[in-house]
GROMACS .gro file of C-alpha atoms in nm:
model
  510
    1UNK     CA    1   4.809   0.542  -0.908
    2UNK     CA    2   4.862   0.220  -0.718
    3UNK     CA    3   4.498   0.117  -0.679
    4UNK     CA    4   4.580  -0.225  -0.827
    5UNK     CA    5   4.909  -0.262  -0.646
    6UNK     CA    6   4.911  -0.533  -0.378
    7UNK     CA    7   5.112  -0.479  -0.063
    8UNK     CA    8   5.291  -0.776   0.097
    9UNK     CA    9   5.052  -0.994   0.294
   10UNK     CA   10   5.260  -0.973   0.612
   11UNK     CA   11   5.234  -0.593   0.595
   12UNK     CA   12   4.853  -0.612   0.579
   13UNK     CA   13   4.851  -0.853   0.875
   14UNK     CA   14   5.063  -0.605   1.069
   15UNK     CA   15   4.822  -0.320   0.988
   16UNK     CA   16   4.528  -0.535   1.103
   17UNK     CA   17   4.698  -0.623   1.432
   18UNK     CA   18   4.791  -0.260   1.508
   19UNK     CA   19   4.439  -0.142   1.430
   20UNK     CA   20   4.276  -0.412   1.643
   21UNK     CA   21   4.497  -0.336   1.943
   22UNK     CA   22   4.430   0.039   1.909
   23UNK     CA   23   4.052  -0.009   1.894
   24UNK     CA   24   4.056  -0.231   2.203
   25UNK     CA   25   4.284   0.015   2.383
   26UNK     CA   26   4.064   0.318   2.308
   27UNK     CA   27   3.752   0.118   2.388
   28UNK     CA   28   3.890   0.023   2.729
   29UNK     CA   29   3.944   0.392   2.811
   30UNK     CA   30   3.587   0.477   2.712
   31UNK     CA   31   3.450   0.182   2.911
   32UNK     CA   32   3.644   0.292   3.219
   33UNK     CA   33   3.520   0.651   3.186
   34UNK     CA   34   3.161   0.525   3.141
   35UNK     CA   35   3.171   0.292   3.441
   36UNK     CA   36   3.334   0.537   3.680
   37UNK     CA   37   3.102   0.830   3.599
   38UNK     CA   38   2.766   0.662   3.550
   39UNK     CA   39   2.616   0.841   3.853
   40UNK     CA   40   2.731   1.194   3.767
   41UNK     CA   41   2.458   1.457   3.793
   42UNK     CA   42   2.524   1.569   3.436
   43UNK     CA   43   2.442   1.216   3.316
   44UNK     CA   44   2.101   1.199   3.483
   45UNK     CA   45   1.890   1.329   3.193
   46UNK     CA   46   2.054   1.113   2.927
   47UNK     CA   47   2.064   0.786   3.119
   48UNK     CA   48   1.788   0.542   3.203
   49UNK     CA   49   1.774   0.190   3.353
   50UNK     CA   50   1.891  -0.057   3.092
   51UNK     CA   51   1.802  -0.418   3.028
   52UNK     CA   52   1.748  -0.618   3.344
   53UNK     CA   53   2.001  -0.884   3.243
   54UNK     CA   54   2.289  -0.636   3.228
   55UNK     CA   55   2.218  -0.452   3.551
   56UNK     CA   56   2.360  -0.129   3.405
   57UNK     CA   57   2.219   0.207   3.300
   58UNK     CA   58   2.182   0.279   2.930
   59UNK     CA   59   2.285   0.585   2.725
   60UNK     CA   60   1.969   0.733   2.565
   61UNK     CA   61   2.106   1.075   2.471
   62UNK     CA   62   2.011   1.035   2.104
   63UNK     CA   63   1.642   1.124   2.075
   64UNK     CA   64   1.627   1.012   1.711
   65UNK     CA   65   1.744   0.658   1.787
   66UNK     CA   66   1.510   0.630   2.087
   67UNK     CA   67   1.223   0.763   1.876
   68UNK     CA   68   1.270   0.505   1.600
   69UNK     CA   69   1.346   0.196   1.804
   70UNK     CA   70   1.181   0.256   2.139
   71UNK     CA   71   0.934   0.539   2.198
   72UNK     CA   72   0.747   0.538   1.865
   73UNK     CA   73   0.863   0.202   1.733
   74UNK     CA   74   0.513   0.051   1.727
   75UNK     CA   75   0.361   0.351   1.548
   76UNK     CA   76   0.627   0.344   1.275
   77UNK     CA   77   0.597  -0.034   1.234
   78UNK     CA   78   0.218  -0.010   1.213
   79UNK     CA   79   0.229   0.255   0.939
   80UNK     CA   80   0.497   0.076   0.732
   81UNK     CA   81   0.329  -0.264   0.774
   82UNK     CA   82   0.001  -0.119   0.650
   83UNK     CA   83   0.181   0.025   0.350
   84UNK     CA   84   0.343  -0.309   0.266
   85UNK     CA   85   0.009  -0.495   0.287
   86UNK     CA   86  -0.187  -0.247   0.076
   87UNK     CA   87   0.096  -0.210  -0.176
   88UNK     CA   88   0.125  -0.588  -0.218
   89UNK     CA   89  -0.249  -0.638  -0.265
   90UNK     CA   90  -0.292  -0.366  -0.524
   91UNK     CA   91   0.034  -0.455  -0.700
   92UNK     CA   92  -0.114  -0.799  -0.763
   93UNK     CA   93  -0.464  -0.671  -0.850
   94UNK     CA   94  -0.381  -0.355  -1.048
   95UNK     CA   95  -0.008  -0.320  -1.117
   96UNK     CA   96  -0.070  -0.032  -1.359
   97UNK     CA   97  -0.213   0.179  -1.077
   98UNK     CA   98   0.026   0.091  -0.797
   99UNK     CA   99   0.188   0.437  -0.792
  100UNK     CA  100  -0.163   0.580  -0.736
  101UNK     CA  101  -0.217   0.341  -0.444
  102UNK     CA  102   0.119   0.442  -0.297
  103UNK     CA  103   0.014   0.808  -0.308
  104UNK     CA  104  -0.339   0.753  -0.176
  105UNK     CA  105  -0.224   0.541   0.120
  106UNK     CA  106   0.057   0.785   0.200
  107UNK     CA  107  -0.174   1.086   0.176
  108UNK     CA  108  -0.432   0.926   0.406
  109UNK     CA  109  -0.162   0.826   0.657
  110UNK     CA  110  -0.024   1.182   0.661
  111UNK     CA  111  -0.374   1.330   0.694
  112UNK     CA  112  -0.467   1.103   0.987
  113UNK     CA  113  -0.133   1.155   1.160
  114UNK     CA  114  -0.084   1.529   1.115
  115UNK     CA  115  -0.429   1.675   1.042
  116UNK     CA  116  -0.581   1.871   0.756
  117UNK     CA  117  -0.386   2.194   0.820
  118UNK     CA  118  -0.052   2.019   0.768
  119UNK     CA  119  -0.191   1.848   0.460
  120UNK     CA  120  -0.305   2.185   0.324
  121UNK     CA  121   0.038   2.335   0.392
  122UNK     CA  122   0.221   2.055   0.207
  123UNK     CA  123  -0.023   2.075  -0.085
  124UNK     CA  124   0.028   2.453  -0.102
  125UNK     CA  125   0.403   2.392  -0.141
  126UNK     CA  126   0.325   2.140  -0.416
  127UNK     CA  127   0.092   2.382  -0.598
  128UNK     CA  128   0.344   2.669  -0.585
  129UNK     CA  129   0.633   2.462  -0.718
  130UNK     CA  130   0.416   2.285  -0.977
  131UNK     CA  131   0.303   2.623  -1.111
  132UNK     CA  132   0.664   2.739  -1.142
  133UNK     CA  133   0.761   2.406  -1.302
  134UNK     CA  134   0.522   2.474  -1.591
  135UNK     CA  135   0.739   2.772  -1.694
  136UNK     CA  136   1.033   2.532  -1.750
  137UNK     CA  137   1.302   2.778  -1.642
  138UNK     CA  138   1.551   2.617  -1.404
  139UNK     CA  139   1.662   2.927  -1.218
  140UNK     CA  140   1.299   3.010  -1.141
  141UNK     CA  141   1.245   2.657  -1.009
  142UNK     CA  142   1.550   2.692  -0.786
  143UNK     CA  143   1.442   3.038  -0.668
  144UNK     CA  144   1.091   2.922  -0.584
  145UNK     CA  145   1.209   2.600  -0.418
  146UNK     CA  146   1.481   2.762  -0.208
  147UNK     CA  147   1.247   3.045  -0.108
  148UNK     CA  148   0.992   2.790   0.008
  149UNK     CA  149   1.262   2.599   0.196
  150UNK     CA  150   1.384   2.924   0.354
  151UNK     CA  151   1.030   2.995   0.477
  152UNK     CA  152   1.051   2.666   0.667
  153UNK     CA  153   1.397   2.730   0.814
  154UNK     CA  154   1.399   3.102   0.894
  155UNK     CA  155   1.210   3.314   1.145
  156UNK     CA  156   0.938   3.433   1.163
  157UNK     CA  157   0.797   3.225   0.876
  158UNK     CA  158   0.877   2.883   1.026
  159UNK     CA  159   0.713   2.966   1.359
  160UNK     CA  160   0.400   3.085   1.181
  161UNK     CA  161   0.378   2.766   0.974
  162UNK     CA  162   0.456   2.542   1.269
  163UNK     CA  163   0.182   2.708   1.476
  164UNK     CA  164  -0.070   2.597   1.215
  165UNK     CA  165  -0.008   2.228   1.263
  166UNK     CA  166   0.146   2.149   1.602
  167UNK     CA  167  -0.075   1.909   1.793
  168UNK     CA  168  -0.084   1.707   2.109
  169UNK     CA  169   0.180   1.436   2.068
  170UNK     CA  170   0.556   1.466   2.113
  171UNK     CA  171   0.660   1.357   1.766
  172UNK     CA  172   0.447   1.605   1.575
  173UNK     CA  173   0.705   1.885   1.554
  174UNK     CA  174   0.966   1.637   1.426
  175UNK     CA  175   0.724   1.508   1.164
  176UNK     CA  176   0.637   1.865   1.067
  177UNK     CA  177   0.993   1.970   0.980
  178UNK     CA  178   1.083   1.633   0.830
  179UNK     CA  179   0.768   1.609   0.621
  180UNK     CA  180   0.777   1.967   0.494
  181UNK     CA  181   1.153   1.971   0.432
  182UNK     CA  182   1.169   1.648   0.233
  183UNK     CA  183   0.848   1.744   0.051
  184UNK     CA  184   1.003   2.068  -0.074
  185UNK     CA  185   1.316   1.887  -0.194
  186UNK     CA  186   1.100   1.637  -0.383
  187UNK     CA  187   0.895   1.918  -0.536
  188UNK     CA  188   1.216   2.088  -0.651
  189UNK     CA  189   1.330   1.761  -0.809
  190UNK     CA  190   0.996   1.735  -0.989
  191UNK     CA  191   1.020   2.093  -1.115
  192UNK     CA  192   1.378   2.052  -1.240
  193UNK     CA  193   1.296   1.722  -1.413
  194UNK     CA  194   0.993   1.886  -1.577
  195UNK     CA  195   1.232   2.145  -1.724
  196UNK     CA  196   1.416   1.857  -1.893
  197UNK     CA  197   1.097   1.704  -2.037
  198UNK     CA  198   1.088   1.795  -2.405
  199UNK     CA  199   0.727   1.709  -2.485
  200UNK     CA  200   0.460   1.857  -2.261
  201UNK     CA  201   0.463   1.851  -1.882
  202UNK     CA  202   0.425   1.601  -1.604
  203UNK     CA  203   0.086   1.621  -1.433
  204UNK     CA  204   0.006   1.747  -1.086
  205UNK     CA  205  -0.108   1.397  -0.996
  206UNK     CA  206   0.242   1.272  -1.086
  207UNK     CA  207   0.384   1.515  -0.831
  208UNK     CA  208   0.134   1.420  -0.560
  209UNK     CA  209   0.187   1.047  -0.610
  210UNK     CA  210   0.564   1.097  -0.593
  211UNK     CA  211   0.555   1.327  -0.292
  212UNK     CA  212   0.325   1.120  -0.072
  213UNK     CA  213   0.504   0.788  -0.098
  214UNK     CA  214   0.486   0.712   0.275
  215UNK     CA  215   0.818   0.530   0.343
  216UNK     CA  216   1.010   0.835   0.216
  217UNK     CA  217   0.772   1.111   0.327
  218UNK     CA  218   0.880   1.205   0.681
  219UNK     CA  219   1.238   1.082   0.714
  220UNK     CA  220   1.366   1.035   0.358
  221UNK     CA  221   1.575   0.942   0.177
  222UNK     CA  222   1.504   1.169  -0.117
  223UNK     CA  223   1.469   0.977  -0.440
  224UNK     CA  224   1.483   1.205  -0.745
  225UNK     CA  225   1.162   1.228  -0.946
  226UNK     CA  226   1.300   1.080  -1.269
  227UNK     CA  227   1.406   0.760  -1.092
  228UNK     CA  228   1.091   0.725  -0.883
  229UNK     CA  229   0.853   0.797  -1.172
  230UNK     CA  230   1.018   0.539  -1.398
  231UNK     CA  231   1.029   0.268  -1.130
  232UNK     CA  232   0.688   0.325  -0.973
  233UNK     CA  233   0.518   0.316  -1.314
  234UNK     CA  234   0.701   0.006  -1.431
  235UNK     CA  235   0.447  -0.273  -1.484
  236UNK     CA  236   0.704  -0.545  -1.562
  237UNK     CA  237   0.751  -0.648  -1.201
  238UNK     CA  238   0.997  -0.931  -1.159
  239UNK     CA  239   1.237  -1.033  -0.885
  240UNK     CA  240   1.601  -1.110  -0.940
  241UNK     CA  241   1.731  -1.446  -0.835
  242UNK     CA  242   1.750  -1.472  -0.454
  243UNK     CA  243   1.623  -1.113  -0.420
  244UNK     CA  244   1.366  -1.200  -0.150
  245UNK     CA  245   1.636  -1.391   0.036
  246UNK     CA  246   1.858  -1.082   0.024
  247UNK     CA  247   1.573  -0.858   0.144
  248UNK     CA  248   1.503  -1.093   0.436
  249UNK     CA  249   1.872  -1.114   0.521
  250UNK     CA  250   1.905  -0.735   0.526
  251UNK     CA  251   1.597  -0.700   0.744
  252UNK     CA  252   1.738  -0.949   0.996
  253UNK     CA  253   2.076  -0.775   0.979
  254UNK     CA  254   1.913  -0.441   1.065
  255UNK     CA  255   1.738  -0.605   1.360
  256UNK     CA  256   2.068  -0.751   1.477
  257UNK     CA  257   2.244  -0.415   1.450
  258UNK     CA  258   1.969  -0.247   1.654
  259UNK     CA  259   2.017  -0.502   1.933
  260UNK     CA  260   2.397  -0.470   1.918
  261UNK     CA  261   2.378  -0.089   1.942
  262UNK     CA  262   2.144  -0.110   2.242
  263UNK     CA  263   2.386  -0.352   2.415
  264UNK     CA  264   2.673  -0.121   2.322
  265UNK     CA  265   2.497   0.173   2.494
  266UNK     CA  266   2.497  -0.019   2.823
  267UNK     CA  267   2.876  -0.017   2.841
  268UNK     CA  268   3.009   0.275   2.636
  269UNK     CA  269   2.840   0.611   2.692
  270UNK     CA  270   2.982   0.770   2.380
  271UNK     CA  271   2.695   1.019   2.338
  272UNK     CA  272   2.668   1.143   2.696
  273UNK     CA  273   3.037   1.181   2.785
  274UNK     CA  274   3.116   1.451   2.520
  275UNK     CA  275   2.830   1.664   2.653
  276UNK     CA  276   3.008   1.694   2.990
  277UNK     CA  277   3.309   1.911   2.912
  278UNK     CA  278   3.438   1.901   3.271
  279UNK     CA  279   3.466   1.524   3.247
  280UNK     CA  280   3.600   1.532   2.891
  281UNK     CA  281   3.894   1.752   2.991
  282UNK     CA  282   4.008   1.482   3.237
  283UNK     CA  283   4.010   1.203   2.979
  284UNK     CA  284   4.319   1.071   2.803
  285UNK     CA  285   4.405   1.163   2.444
  286UNK     CA  286   4.324   0.810   2.329
  287UNK     CA  287   3.986   0.823   2.498
  288UNK     CA  288   3.900   1.154   2.327
  289UNK     CA  289   4.013   1.023   1.989
  290UNK     CA  290   3.803   0.711   2.041
  291UNK     CA  291   3.499   0.918   2.140
  292UNK     CA  292   3.529   1.142   1.834
  293UNK     CA  293   3.569   0.848   1.598
  294UNK     CA  294   3.297   0.635   1.761
  295UNK     CA  295   3.046   0.920   1.743
  296UNK     CA  296   3.088   0.939   1.366
  297UNK     CA  297   3.069   0.561   1.334
  298UNK     CA  298   2.751   0.558   1.541
  299UNK     CA  299   2.596   0.832   1.328
  300UNK     CA  300   2.672   0.624   1.019
  301UNK     CA  301   2.523   0.313   1.181
  302UNK     CA  302   2.210   0.509   1.276
  303UNK     CA  303   2.172   0.645   0.922
  304UNK     CA  304   2.238   0.304   0.767
  305UNK     CA  305   1.980   0.132   0.988
  306UNK     CA  306   1.706   0.395   0.960
  307UNK     CA  307   1.745   0.432   0.584
  308UNK     CA  308   1.792   0.057   0.562
  309UNK     CA  309   1.454  -0.010   0.724
  310UNK     CA  310   1.283   0.232   0.485
  311UNK     CA  311   1.477   0.096   0.189
  312UNK     CA  312   1.367  -0.258   0.273
  313UNK     CA  313   1.006  -0.149   0.238
  314UNK     CA  314   1.084   0.037  -0.084
  315UNK     CA  315   1.260  -0.270  -0.225
  316UNK     CA  316   0.948  -0.477  -0.152
  317UNK     CA  317   0.766  -0.220  -0.369
  318UNK     CA  318   1.006  -0.299  -0.658
  319UNK     CA  319   1.194   0.029  -0.617
  320UNK     CA  320   1.570   0.083  -0.616
  321UNK     CA  321   1.610   0.348  -0.341
  322UNK     CA  322   1.925   0.544  -0.253
  323UNK     CA  323   2.161   0.321  -0.060
  324UNK     CA  324   2.282   0.391   0.296
  325UNK     CA  325   2.585   0.621   0.327
  326UNK     CA  326   2.940   0.494   0.301
  327UNK     CA  327   3.090   0.394   0.634
  328UNK     CA  328   3.302   0.667   0.795
  329UNK     CA  329   3.580   0.411   0.843
  330UNK     CA  330   3.604   0.379   0.465
  331UNK     CA  331   3.636   0.755   0.409
  332UNK     CA  332   3.966   0.927   0.366
  333UNK     CA  333   3.866   1.189   0.107
  334UNK     CA  334   3.608   1.468   0.144
  335UNK     CA  335   3.465   1.393  -0.200
  336UNK     CA  336   3.297   1.077  -0.066
  337UNK     CA  337   3.187   1.214   0.271
  338UNK     CA  338   2.810   1.224   0.331
  339UNK     CA  339   2.561   1.092   0.585
  340UNK     CA  340   2.246   1.102   0.371
  341UNK     CA  341   2.296   0.951   0.027
  342UNK     CA  342   1.954   1.071  -0.092
  343UNK     CA  343   2.031   1.439  -0.027
  344UNK     CA  344   2.385   1.382  -0.155
  345UNK     CA  345   2.251   1.236  -0.482
  346UNK     CA  346   2.006   1.527  -0.513
  347UNK     CA  347   2.279   1.788  -0.462
  348UNK     CA  348   2.521   1.613  -0.699
  349UNK     CA  349   2.262   1.579  -0.976
  350UNK     CA  350   2.119   1.931  -0.968
  351UNK     CA  351   2.403   2.144  -0.827
  352UNK     CA  352   2.748   1.995  -0.770
  353UNK     CA  353   2.794   1.792  -1.091
  354UNK     CA  354   2.584   2.036  -1.296
  355UNK     CA  355   2.816   2.327  -1.212
  356UNK     CA  356   3.143   2.145  -1.149
  357UNK     CA  357   3.142   1.918  -1.457
  358UNK     CA  358   3.424   1.665  -1.421
  359UNK     CA  359   3.560   1.850  -1.113
  360UNK     CA  360   3.911   1.912  -1.243
  361UNK     CA  361   3.889   2.293  -1.280
  362UNK     CA  362   3.978   2.486  -0.966
  363UNK     CA  363   3.740   2.780  -1.007
  364UNK     CA  364   3.447   2.571  -1.132
  365UNK     CA  365   3.496   2.337  -0.837
  366UNK     CA  366   3.505   2.631  -0.597
  367UNK     CA  367   3.178   2.764  -0.741
  368UNK     CA  368   3.018   2.419  -0.738
  369UNK     CA  369   3.112   2.346  -0.377
  370UNK     CA  370   3.010   2.693  -0.259
  371UNK     CA  371   2.665   2.660  -0.414
  372UNK     CA  372   2.629   2.304  -0.286
  373UNK     CA  373   2.712   2.389   0.072
  374UNK     CA  374   2.502   2.706   0.059
  375UNK     CA  375   2.197   2.493  -0.019
  376UNK     CA  376   2.307   2.236   0.240
  377UNK     CA  377   2.328   2.512   0.500
  378UNK     CA  378   1.973   2.618   0.420
  379UNK     CA  379   1.856   2.255   0.432
  380UNK     CA  380   2.012   2.196   0.775
  381UNK     CA  381   1.891   2.529   0.912
  382UNK     CA  382   2.121   2.834   0.919
  383UNK     CA  383   2.302   2.883   1.250
  384UNK     CA  384   2.659   2.939   1.367
  385UNK     CA  385   2.739   2.569   1.401
  386UNK     CA  386   2.608   2.488   1.053
  387UNK     CA  387   2.803   2.781   0.905
  388UNK     CA  388   3.126   2.651   1.058
  389UNK     CA  389   3.052   2.292   0.948
  390UNK     CA  390   2.974   2.401   0.592
  391UNK     CA  391   3.282   2.624   0.565
  392UNK     CA  392   3.530   2.360   0.677
  393UNK     CA  393   3.380   2.082   0.467
  394UNK     CA  394   3.367   2.310   0.163
  395UNK     CA  395   3.729   2.407   0.226
  396UNK     CA  396   3.832   2.042   0.268
  397UNK     CA  397   3.673   1.945  -0.062
  398UNK     CA  398   3.853   2.224  -0.247
  399UNK     CA  399   4.181   2.174  -0.064
  400UNK     CA  400   4.194   1.814  -0.187
  401UNK     CA  401   4.177   1.937  -0.546
  402UNK     CA  402   4.440   2.205  -0.485
  403UNK     CA  403   4.680   1.951  -0.335
  404UNK     CA  404   4.615   1.703  -0.617
  405UNK     CA  405   4.682   1.973  -0.877
  406UNK     CA  406   4.999   2.085  -0.699
  407UNK     CA  407   5.150   1.737  -0.672
  408UNK     CA  408   5.060   1.657  -1.033
  409UNK     CA  409   5.318   1.916  -1.142
  410UNK     CA  410   5.690   1.844  -1.191
  411UNK     CA  411   5.903   1.754  -1.006
  412UNK     CA  412   5.648   1.575  -0.782
  413UNK     CA  413   5.483   1.387  -1.068
  414UNK     CA  414   5.825   1.282  -1.199
  415UNK     CA  415   5.932   1.157  -0.857
  416UNK     CA  416   5.611   0.958  -0.813
  417UNK     CA  417   5.649   0.801  -1.156
  418UNK     CA  418   6.002   0.697  -1.073
  419UNK     CA  419   5.913   0.528  -0.745
  420UNK     CA  420   5.727   0.197  -0.725
  421UNK     CA  421   5.350   0.189  -0.710
  422UNK     CA  422   5.358   0.028  -0.366
  423UNK     CA  423   5.571   0.312  -0.226
  424UNK     CA  424   5.339   0.566  -0.390
  425UNK     CA  425   5.046   0.399  -0.218
  426UNK     CA  426   5.223   0.416   0.118
  427UNK     CA  427   5.308   0.785   0.081
  428UNK     CA  428   4.953   0.867  -0.025
  429UNK     CA  429   4.833   0.673   0.276
  430UNK     CA  430   5.017   0.915   0.508
  431UNK     CA  431   4.831   1.212   0.358
  432UNK     CA  432   4.504   1.019   0.361
  433UNK     CA  433   4.548   0.945   0.733
  434UNK     CA  434   4.580   1.317   0.811
  435UNK     CA  435   4.283   1.386   0.586
  436UNK     CA  436   4.075   1.126   0.771
  437UNK     CA  437   4.114   1.314   1.098
  438UNK     CA  438   4.028   1.642   0.927
  439UNK     CA  439   3.702   1.475   0.820
  440UNK     CA  440   3.642   1.351   1.175
  441UNK     CA  441   3.707   1.690   1.338
  442UNK     CA  442   3.509   1.885   1.079
  443UNK     CA  443   3.205   1.661   1.127
  444UNK     CA  444   3.214   1.576   1.498
  445UNK     CA  445   3.135   1.939   1.578
  446UNK     CA  446   2.791   1.896   1.420
  447UNK     CA  447   2.726   1.574   1.612
  448UNK     CA  448   2.847   1.686   1.957
  449UNK     CA  449   2.953   2.047   2.000
  450UNK     CA  450   3.204   2.300   1.875
  451UNK     CA  451   3.373   2.301   2.217
  452UNK     CA  452   3.425   1.925   2.212
  453UNK     CA  453   3.565   1.934   1.856
  454UNK     CA  454   3.805   2.215   1.949
  455UNK     CA  455   3.923   2.027   2.257
  456UNK     CA  456   3.987   1.706   2.061
  457UNK     CA  457   4.177   1.905   1.799
  458UNK     CA  458   4.394   2.080   2.057
  459UNK     CA  459   4.473   1.759   2.243
  460UNK     CA  460   4.560   1.556   1.934
  461UNK     CA  461   4.748   1.823   1.739
  462UNK     CA  462   4.914   2.048   1.998
  463UNK     CA  463   4.911   1.920   2.358
  464UNK     CA  464   4.950   1.556   2.258
  465UNK     CA  465   5.237   1.618   2.014
  466UNK     CA  466   5.440   1.419   1.935
  467UNK     CA  467   5.337   1.096   2.111
  468UNK     CA  468   4.957   1.108   2.083
  469UNK     CA  469   4.961   1.281   1.746
  470UNK     CA  470   5.194   1.038   1.575
  471UNK     CA  471   5.049   0.725   1.739
  472UNK     CA  472   4.693   0.818   1.633
  473UNK     CA  473   4.815   0.894   1.281
  474UNK     CA  474   5.000   0.560   1.270
  475UNK     CA  475   4.686   0.370   1.365
  476UNK     CA  476   4.482   0.569   1.112
  477UNK     CA  477   4.743   0.499   0.845
  478UNK     CA  478   4.703   0.126   0.909
  479UNK     CA  479   4.329   0.158   0.872
  480UNK     CA  480   4.361   0.356   0.550
  481UNK     CA  481   4.586   0.093   0.396
  482UNK     CA  482   4.337  -0.181   0.483
  483UNK     CA  483   4.060   0.024   0.319
  484UNK     CA  484   4.278   0.074   0.011
  485UNK     CA  485   4.338  -0.300  -0.005
  486UNK     CA  486   3.964  -0.364   0.005
  487UNK     CA  487   3.914  -0.109  -0.275
  488UNK     CA  488   4.192  -0.277  -0.473
  489UNK     CA  489   4.024  -0.616  -0.451
  490UNK     CA  490   3.686  -0.468  -0.548
  491UNK     CA  491   3.849  -0.298  -0.847
  492UNK     CA  492   3.996  -0.630  -0.957
  493UNK     CA  493   3.655  -0.797  -0.936
  494UNK     CA  494   3.510  -0.527  -1.161
  495UNK     CA  495   3.805  -0.515  -1.401
  496UNK     CA  496   4.029  -0.822  -1.358
  497UNK     CA  497   4.391  -0.769  -1.458
  498UNK     CA  498   4.713  -0.941  -1.357
  499UNK     CA  499   4.868  -0.767  -1.058
  500UNK     CA  500   5.241  -0.738  -1.032
  501UNK     CA  501   5.340  -0.851  -0.679
  502UNK     CA  502   5.574  -0.641  -0.468
  503UNK     CA  503   5.729  -0.921  -0.267
  504UNK     CA  504   5.913  -1.123  -0.527
  505UNK     CA  505   5.627  -1.309  -0.695
  506UNK     CA  506   5.453  -1.469  -0.398
  507UNK     CA  507   5.144  -1.244  -0.403
  508UNK     CA  508   4.851  -1.324  -0.634
  509UNK     CA  509   4.566  -1.103  -0.736
  510UNK     CA  510   4.249  -1.185  -0.550
   0.00000   0.00000   0.00000
């Protein structure tokens, strides 16, 4: 209710001003904490000399970011550039066989990078799951796939497999777990799609070509087999109007974001500060709130850029890959919260939507979310922190449905119907603001630590009440309303309808 209801323009301007001031205020606290503590002993391992022009040290606590855009940048660029060149040549020469070329190039790149033992291990996973896929029984495909995934995540099986392939360079263990993990998820997708195939079976070569597509192999995202198979074997290769311009623009945008993030790390040490709990306890409530929020925003930026780089290559191959995740700033419901859209699409297709249906039945939703987060826990690697993260996010997803069901009953539904749509939107915004911080706290523990998440929660909910608590919620409420306004305008673009203004006829639908 109220998605197409416009709020007065002056109210939106007020929300924007409050949000801007709050961001600058929190940022100033983080900048002060970063500048005053740059030489702390606890910072030594995660700091290095930055760019000469800035004359400041740089936060390099995130190994994944440094790996992609500093340490192994040239290796990754070399491999992806080679893929683009070979794919373009053979797409022009033999478009009917381009999926074969994708698989051959990817397989050779994996073999050269990781060695024959790793290749044999991945192929053994493929053979096992292909054999089970021929039976065409879904529960057997799930059992075989999850058992194979468990052998990669649980001791002593993972150590035994890792000992077969670890080599001499630093990135090899990362490539091992990434390559094997994503490979198993792709093989499960293949097996489950084969169960849906009415006539005959897909071939083993179809699985190998799908699995060894290099841009997706080590770091994802996971593209389900049905989508990849249809797109990679499409011989009618045409570009939409201005598509190459859009691809170039996105590539330049990713480059710009990488530079902006590196500059950002010279002044705001958002990754290193939360790791020093002694320092964190001395920070203001606003600084802690800003750190928690900025860590989630950074994780989204990192995912968007890394998947964006891979997706740019995939788009050049005439594929439509999973898009980057939705920005954390735009999230105020658990149902849309994810940081890897490929895995999210996989889980929704084969587990969450399959069990939960239209997600309006309490017990079916509980079963669907429990199964989804059980598989997610196995995918991430079972440990105490992952158990806690899964429990709270599963609870949050179900709690949203319980609250929605409760307030849909009389007298609440009657009261909401009687009030104006604008007022309904404002009241919902209050609940959404509280929900936003539940999302932040439930997810920041997986990015930083459980201790840091607990401290932020205590400071914002208990020790900071009422001033810090209410002021943070007020700022979040302003942000939520701006997000709702953006969603309203997008909804109008998709389904234009006259919008009744709430300020006496001066507002027009945009």
